[in-house]
Amino acid sequence: MNSYCFCGLALGKKYRSCAVNVARDLEKYHPGIQYLILTDEPRDFQDLSNVIAIKHIQDSIMFPYNDRRFAIEKALERYDMTIQIDTDIRLIKSLVFPEQFNNLDGVFGTIKNLKAHLTRYQPENIPYYEKVAQKLDIDFENAPYVGEFIFAVGKNLKKEEEFIYYWGIIAKYLEIHRLHGADGPVMGLAAAKAGLPTYPSEWSDMIEREFVEHLKFSSGKNKIQKSDWEKLKFRVAYHYRLNKQRILALKDFNFYYND
């Protein structure tokens, strides 16, 4: 298997605590493999020998989903492949890896047709995805969707760098138009634009079903409850990032605003 690491995003006290647990689980079940974390407080990880903790300030406007691209970018600067895994999980046994990981040259995980996925879960948002695909000359009808829970990205002649770049462009376009959902559709469009291959597999579904406990802090019964003060800070930060990105997007007015 090529050189690889795990990577993830841990912003906020609750997610940092979760990431510490993930790091300990990885040290137990995958000793010697590094876990690269982008976090707002790297000191929380200073006693964990298998963690590369990198300071990060949220870039995404509302939710930080699309900031995972920065973790993948940093990981691929150091390794041939990285496995991105949600922070709000606990490993219950060693993960198994498919043979394809020996020479992965693209995105591997739960890959579906993007239009079919959006038709089922976000039909009201399809026009926005179609518009940004049209602006970037992406074949929307055949573009993929990438499941976000766990997936792997391998290097491919710099196409992975284009993938990260277009991920950021597409995410900004959608967020400026107030689409703040998960990053799976964005990754799919970015991979299509970059020409980075996507490899569908039931591996990630099997991992979630049999190898981890998924706590799901962003939804469901374990959803994090915020105090009134935390809600206020969230709203202030949201409007600050929104206005900042709107101003920056004026540099390419036709792309972001001329529909």
mmCIF file of C-alpha atoms in Angstrom:
data_model
loop_
_atom_site.group_PDB
_atom_site.id
_atom_site.type_symbol
_atom_site.label_atom_id
_atom_site.label_comp_id
_atom_site.label_asym_id
_atom_site.label_seq_id
_atom_site.Cartn_x
_atom_site.Cartn_y
_atom_site.Cartn_z
ATOM 1 C CA MET A 1 0.000 0.000 0.000
ATOM 2 C CA ASN A 2 1.340 3.435 -0.938
ATOM 3 C CA SER A 3 2.278 5.871 1.808
ATOM 4 C CA TYR A 4 -0.905 7.175 3.347
ATOM 5 C CA CYS A 5 -2.456 8.882 6.337
ATOM 6 C CA PHE A 6 -5.879 9.525 7.773
ATOM 7 C CA CYS A 7 -7.155 13.089 7.836
ATOM 8 C CA GLY A 8 -10.048 15.097 9.196
ATOM 9 C CA LEU A 9 -11.387 18.382 10.495
ATOM 10 C CA ALA A 10 -11.925 19.272 14.165
ATOM 11 C CA LEU A 11 -13.304 22.760 14.818
ATOM 12 C CA GLY A 12 -14.856 23.516 18.170
ATOM 13 C CA LYS A 13 -14.457 21.887 21.564
ATOM 14 C CA LYS A 14 -16.842 18.986 20.943
ATOM 15 C CA TYR A 15 -15.263 17.965 17.653
ATOM 16 C CA ARG A 16 -11.749 18.357 19.041
ATOM 17 C CA SER A 17 -12.699 15.984 21.840
ATOM 18 C CA CYS A 18 -14.060 13.544 19.273
ATOM 19 C CA ALA A 19 -10.883 13.804 17.196
ATOM 20 C CA VAL A 20 -8.757 12.993 20.244
ATOM 21 C CA ASN A 21 -10.775 9.800 20.655
ATOM 22 C CA VAL A 22 -10.396 8.979 16.966
ATOM 23 C CA ALA A 23 -6.639 9.510 17.259
ATOM 24 C CA ARG A 24 -6.467 7.096 20.175
ATOM 25 C CA ASP A 25 -8.555 4.544 18.287
ATOM 26 C CA LEU A 26 -6.278 4.851 15.249
ATOM 27 C CA GLU A 27 -3.192 4.451 17.414
ATOM 28 C CA LYS A 28 -4.721 1.254 18.810
ATOM 29 C CA TYR A 29 -5.919 -0.275 15.551
ATOM 30 C CA HIS A 30 -3.508 1.283 13.023
ATOM 31 C CA PRO A 31 -0.245 1.975 14.901
ATOM 32 C CA GLY A 32 2.364 3.922 12.991
ATOM 33 C CA ILE A 33 -0.132 5.667 10.696
ATOM 34 C CA GLN A 34 -0.455 9.427 11.074
ATOM 35 C CA TYR A 35 -3.731 11.283 11.550
ATOM 36 C CA LEU A 36 -3.615 14.800 10.092
ATOM 37 C CA ILE A 37 -6.104 17.147 11.731
ATOM 38 C CA LEU A 38 -7.028 20.703 10.822
ATOM 39 C CA THR A 39 -8.185 22.347 14.020
ATOM 40 C CA ASP A 40 -8.739 25.668 15.720
ATOM 41 C CA GLU A 41 -6.734 24.497 18.751
ATOM 42 C CA PRO A 42 -3.695 22.318 17.904
ATOM 43 C CA ARG A 43 -2.599 22.259 21.574
ATOM 44 C CA ASP A 44 -5.388 19.785 22.314
ATOM 45 C CA PHE A 45 -3.441 17.201 20.308
ATOM 46 C CA GLN A 46 0.108 17.905 21.456
ATOM 47 C CA ASP A 47 0.352 14.728 23.546
ATOM 48 C CA LEU A 48 -0.725 12.418 20.716
ATOM 49 C CA SER A 49 2.274 11.075 18.824
ATOM 50 C CA ASN A 50 0.254 9.902 15.809
ATOM 51 C CA VAL A 51 -1.368 13.302 15.155
ATOM 52 C CA ILE A 52 -0.263 16.082 12.824
ATOM 53 C CA ALA A 53 -2.324 19.028 14.102
ATOM 54 C CA ILE A 54 -2.461 22.101 11.851
ATOM 55 C CA LYS A 55 -3.987 25.425 12.848
ATOM 56 C CA HIS A 56 -7.067 26.303 10.805
ATOM 57 C CA ILE A 57 -9.653 29.082 10.815
ATOM 58 C CA GLN A 58 -12.980 28.234 9.217
ATOM 59 C CA ASP A 59 -13.235 29.374 5.602
ATOM 60 C CA SER A 60 -16.693 28.043 4.702
ATOM 61 C CA ILE A 61 -19.500 30.507 5.294
ATOM 62 C CA MET A 62 -21.970 28.585 7.475
ATOM 63 C CA PHE A 63 -20.862 25.012 8.130
ATOM 64 C CA PRO A 64 -17.238 23.871 7.760
ATOM 65 C CA TYR A 65 -17.897 20.837 5.558
ATOM 66 C CA ASN A 66 -16.023 22.196 2.558
ATOM 67 C CA ASP A 67 -12.995 23.017 4.712
ATOM 68 C CA ARG A 68 -12.160 19.322 4.551
ATOM 69 C CA ARG A 69 -10.482 20.098 1.252
ATOM 70 C CA PHE A 70 -7.687 21.841 3.143
ATOM 71 C CA ALA A 71 -7.057 18.731 5.269
ATOM 72 C CA ILE A 72 -6.870 16.617 2.108
ATOM 73 C CA GLU A 73 -4.559 19.158 0.497
ATOM 74 C CA LYS A 74 -2.158 19.142 3.458
ATOM 75 C CA ALA A 75 -2.266 15.350 3.659
ATOM 76 C CA LEU A 76 -1.414 14.914 -0.030
ATOM 77 C CA GLU A 77 1.540 17.246 0.354
ATOM 78 C CA ARG A 78 2.992 14.588 2.659
ATOM 79 C CA TYR A 79 1.580 11.273 1.426
ATOM 80 C CA ASP A 80 0.529 9.522 -1.787
ATOM 81 C CA MET A 81 -2.974 8.924 -0.460
ATOM 82 C CA THR A 82 -5.194 10.064 2.379
ATOM 83 C CA ILE A 83 -8.319 8.604 3.938
ATOM 84 C CA GLN A 84 -10.740 11.275 5.108
ATOM 85 C CA ILE A 85 -12.969 10.113 7.924
ATOM 86 C CA ASP A 86 -15.661 11.921 9.886
ATOM 87 C CA THR A 87 -14.548 13.101 13.302
ATOM 88 C CA ASP A 88 -17.690 12.078 15.194
ATOM 89 C CA ILE A 89 -16.979 8.338 15.142
ATOM 90 C CA ARG A 90 -15.367 5.657 17.269
ATOM 91 C CA LEU A 91 -13.487 2.751 15.728
ATOM 92 C CA ILE A 92 -14.481 -0.642 17.080
ATOM 93 C CA LYS A 93 -11.886 -2.685 15.161
ATOM 94 C CA SER A 94 -9.143 -2.349 12.560
ATOM 95 C CA LEU A 95 -10.321 -1.062 9.207
ATOM 96 C CA VAL A 96 -9.884 -3.244 6.146
ATOM 97 C CA PHE A 97 -8.493 -1.745 2.954
ATOM 98 C CA PRO A 98 -9.332 -2.739 -0.626
ATOM 99 C CA GLU A 99 -6.575 -3.866 -2.972
ATOM 100 C CA GLN A 100 -7.167 -0.759 -5.078
ATOM 101 C CA PHE A 101 -5.561 1.330 -2.343
ATOM 102 C CA ASN A 102 -2.199 -0.080 -3.444
ATOM 103 C CA ASN A 103 -2.136 2.362 -6.349
ATOM 104 C CA LEU A 104 -5.089 4.705 -5.943
ATOM 105 C CA ASP A 105 -5.148 7.540 -8.479
ATOM 106 C CA GLY A 106 -8.419 9.270 -7.698
ATOM 107 C CA VAL A 107 -11.385 9.360 -5.320
ATOM 108 C CA PHE A 108 -12.566 6.056 -3.833
ATOM 109 C CA GLY A 109 -15.737 5.587 -1.814
ATOM 110 C CA THR A 110 -19.499 5.838 -2.106
ATOM 111 C CA ILE A 111 -19.896 7.236 -5.608
ATOM 112 C CA LYS A 112 -23.332 7.831 -7.119
ATOM 113 C CA ASN A 113 -24.854 9.842 -9.928
ATOM 114 C CA LEU A 114 -25.091 13.439 -8.711
ATOM 115 C CA LYS A 115 -28.333 14.334 -10.443
ATOM 116 C CA ALA A 116 -30.061 11.223 -9.102
ATOM 117 C CA HIS A 117 -28.796 11.974 -5.590
ATOM 118 C CA LEU A 118 -29.973 15.588 -5.711
ATOM 119 C CA THR A 119 -33.324 14.593 -7.203
ATOM 120 C CA ARG A 120 -33.898 12.373 -4.199
ATOM 121 C CA TYR A 121 -32.584 14.636 -1.426
ATOM 122 C CA GLN A 122 -32.323 18.246 -2.689
ATOM 123 C CA PRO A 123 -34.510 18.681 -5.783
ATOM 124 C CA GLU A 124 -35.071 22.372 -5.020
ATOM 125 C CA ASN A 125 -31.315 23.021 -5.290
ATOM 126 C CA ILE A 126 -30.689 21.330 -8.638
ATOM 127 C CA PRO A 127 -30.833 24.622 -10.625
ATOM 128 C CA TYR A 128 -27.871 25.988 -8.651
ATOM 129 C CA TYR A 129 -25.763 22.891 -9.243
ATOM 130 C CA GLU A 130 -26.721 22.895 -12.919
ATOM 131 C CA LYS A 131 -25.759 26.556 -13.207
ATOM 132 C CA VAL A 132 -22.314 26.199 -11.664
ATOM 133 C CA ALA A 133 -21.719 23.069 -13.767
ATOM 134 C CA GLN A 134 -22.646 25.038 -16.881
ATOM 135 C CA LYS A 135 -20.319 27.884 -15.924
ATOM 136 C CA LEU A 136 -17.409 25.430 -15.546
ATOM 137 C CA ASP A 137 -18.321 23.314 -18.585
ATOM 138 C CA ILE A 138 -19.030 20.208 -16.483
ATOM 139 C CA ASP A 139 -21.324 17.454 -17.762
ATOM 140 C CA PHE A 140 -23.916 17.694 -15.002
ATOM 141 C CA GLU A 141 -25.945 14.699 -16.207
ATOM 142 C CA ASN A 142 -22.993 12.353 -15.682
ATOM 143 C CA ALA A 143 -21.215 14.074 -12.800
ATOM 144 C CA PRO A 144 -20.630 11.987 -9.656
ATOM 145 C CA TYR A 145 -21.653 12.453 -6.072
ATOM 146 C CA VAL A 146 -19.100 11.475 -3.379
ATOM 147 C CA GLY A 147 -20.248 10.169 0.003
ATOM 148 C CA GLU A 148 -18.663 12.277 2.751
ATOM 149 C CA PHE A 149 -18.434 9.919 5.730
ATOM 150 C CA ILE A 150 -15.246 8.130 4.663
ATOM 151 C CA PHE A 151 -13.441 8.286 1.327
ATOM 152 C CA ALA A 152 -9.890 8.126 0.009
ATOM 153 C CA VAL A 153 -8.059 10.441 -2.373
ATOM 154 C CA GLY A 154 -4.890 9.441 -4.192
ATOM 155 C CA LYS A 155 -2.481 11.498 -6.264
ATOM 156 C CA ASN A 156 -2.853 11.590 -10.035
ATOM 157 C CA LEU A 157 -0.459 13.780 -12.029
ATOM 158 C CA LYS A 158 -1.530 16.966 -10.216
ATOM 159 C CA LYS A 159 -5.224 16.352 -10.961
ATOM 160 C CA GLU A 160 -5.772 16.124 -7.222
ATOM 161 C CA GLU A 161 -4.556 19.712 -6.940
ATOM 162 C CA GLU A 162 -7.103 20.822 -9.551
ATOM 163 C CA PHE A 163 -9.721 18.862 -7.624
ATOM 164 C CA ILE A 164 -8.961 20.874 -4.470
ATOM 165 C CA TYR A 165 -8.930 24.129 -6.439
ATOM 166 C CA TYR A 166 -12.306 23.586 -8.110
ATOM 167 C CA TRP A 167 -13.778 22.285 -4.863
ATOM 168 C CA GLY A 168 -13.096 25.731 -3.431
ATOM 169 C CA ILE A 169 -14.495 27.593 -6.452
ATOM 170 C CA ILE A 170 -17.715 25.560 -6.559
ATOM 171 C CA ALA A 171 -18.187 25.702 -2.797
ATOM 172 C CA LYS A 172 -17.872 29.490 -2.792
ATOM 173 C CA TYR A 173 -20.373 29.862 -5.627
ATOM 174 C CA LEU A 174 -22.953 27.703 -3.855
ATOM 175 C CA GLU A 175 -22.387 29.270 -0.432
ATOM 176 C CA ILE A 176 -22.744 32.795 -1.794
ATOM 177 C CA HIS A 177 -26.093 31.652 -3.169
ATOM 178 C CA ARG A 178 -26.927 30.334 0.340
ATOM 179 C CA LEU A 179 -26.535 26.627 -0.338
ATOM 180 C CA HIS A 180 -24.777 25.365 2.760
ATOM 181 C CA GLY A 181 -25.329 21.613 2.535
ATOM 182 C CA ALA A 182 -22.784 18.817 2.767
ATOM 183 C CA ASP A 183 -19.789 18.672 0.473
ATOM 184 C CA GLY A 184 -20.523 15.428 -1.420
ATOM 185 C CA PRO A 185 -22.091 17.156 -4.450
ATOM 186 C CA VAL A 186 -19.310 19.749 -4.516
ATOM 187 C CA MET A 187 -16.619 17.063 -4.493
ATOM 188 C CA GLY A 188 -18.323 15.263 -7.338
ATOM 189 C CA LEU A 189 -18.458 18.354 -9.540
ATOM 190 C CA ALA A 190 -14.851 19.233 -8.668
ATOM 191 C CA ALA A 191 -13.628 15.731 -9.537
ATOM 192 C CA ALA A 192 -15.471 15.882 -12.852
ATOM 193 C CA LYS A 193 -13.959 19.272 -13.703
ATOM 194 C CA ALA A 194 -10.442 18.200 -12.702
ATOM 195 C CA GLY A 195 -10.671 14.892 -14.544
ATOM 196 C CA LEU A 196 -9.850 13.049 -11.329
ATOM 197 C CA PRO A 197 -11.236 9.493 -11.561
ATOM 198 C CA THR A 198 -13.896 8.374 -9.106
ATOM 199 C CA TYR A 199 -14.182 4.728 -8.101
ATOM 200 C CA PRO A 200 -17.515 3.511 -6.708
ATOM 201 C CA SER A 201 -17.374 0.939 -3.960
ATOM 202 C CA GLU A 202 -19.452 -0.463 -1.125
ATOM 203 C CA TRP A 203 -16.339 -0.245 1.076
ATOM 204 C CA SER A 204 -17.337 2.976 2.862
ATOM 205 C CA ASP A 205 -20.849 1.655 3.575
ATOM 206 C CA MET A 206 -19.323 -1.517 5.003
ATOM 207 C CA ILE A 207 -16.941 0.515 7.184
ATOM 208 C CA GLU A 208 -19.783 2.602 8.602
ATOM 209 C CA ARG A 209 -21.934 -0.462 9.160
ATOM 210 C CA GLU A 210 -19.393 -2.865 10.662
ATOM 211 C CA PHE A 211 -16.221 -1.092 11.776
ATOM 212 C CA VAL A 212 -17.215 2.153 13.485
ATOM 213 C CA GLU A 213 -19.831 3.714 15.680
ATOM 214 C CA HIS A 214 -21.027 6.891 13.980
ATOM 215 C CA LEU A 215 -22.152 9.400 16.630
ATOM 216 C CA LYS A 216 -23.606 11.860 14.078
ATOM 217 C CA PHE A 217 -23.224 15.102 15.999
ATOM 218 C CA SER A 218 -24.330 17.168 13.001
ATOM 219 C CA SER A 219 -27.739 15.451 12.927
ATOM 220 C CA GLY A 220 -29.902 12.898 14.720
ATOM 221 C CA LYS A 221 -30.253 12.171 18.429
ATOM 222 C CA ASN A 222 -26.667 13.227 19.241
ATOM 223 C CA LYS A 223 -26.931 16.630 17.546
ATOM 224 C CA ILE A 224 -24.916 19.228 19.446
ATOM 225 C CA GLN A 225 -27.060 21.715 21.349
ATOM 226 C CA LYS A 226 -25.795 25.298 21.470
ATOM 227 C CA SER A 227 -26.281 27.907 24.166
ATOM 228 C CA ASP A 228 -27.799 31.287 23.322
ATOM 229 C CA TRP A 229 -24.313 32.825 23.439
ATOM 230 C CA GLU A 230 -22.952 30.194 21.062
ATOM 231 C CA LYS A 231 -25.879 30.782 18.703
ATOM 232 C CA LEU A 232 -25.169 34.513 18.717
ATOM 233 C CA LYS A 233 -21.478 33.966 17.968
ATOM 234 C CA PHE A 234 -22.428 31.594 15.173
ATOM 235 C CA ARG A 235 -24.745 34.171 13.556
ATOM 236 C CA VAL A 236 -22.158 36.959 13.813
ATOM 237 C CA ALA A 237 -19.420 34.741 12.339
ATOM 238 C CA TYR A 238 -21.757 33.582 9.577
ATOM 239 C CA HIS A 239 -22.602 37.106 8.426
ATOM 240 C CA TYR A 240 -18.960 38.161 8.641
ATOM 241 C CA ARG A 241 -17.822 35.276 6.411
ATOM 242 C CA LEU A 242 -20.765 35.741 4.040
ATOM 243 C CA ASN A 243 -20.066 39.431 3.503
ATOM 244 C CA LYS A 244 -16.346 38.802 3.205
ATOM 245 C CA GLN A 245 -16.846 36.164 0.491
ATOM 246 C CA ARG A 246 -19.389 38.316 -1.319
ATOM 247 C CA ILE A 247 -16.865 41.141 -1.521
ATOM 248 C CA LEU A 248 -14.037 38.859 -2.644
ATOM 249 C CA ALA A 249 -16.298 37.338 -5.295
ATOM 250 C CA LEU A 250 -16.717 40.756 -6.903
ATOM 251 C CA LYS A 251 -13.290 40.169 -8.470
ATOM 252 C CA ASP A 252 -15.001 37.615 -10.727
ATOM 253 C CA PHE A 253 -18.452 39.198 -10.901
ATOM 254 C CA ASN A 254 -19.569 37.385 -14.051
ATOM 255 C CA PHE A 255 -18.907 33.940 -12.600
ATOM 256 C CA TYR A 256 -20.408 34.439 -9.167
ATOM 257 C CA TYR A 257 -23.223 36.891 -9.827
ATOM 258 C CA ASN A 258 -24.105 37.087 -13.517
ATOM 259 C CA ASP A 259 -26.648 34.286 -13.946
#
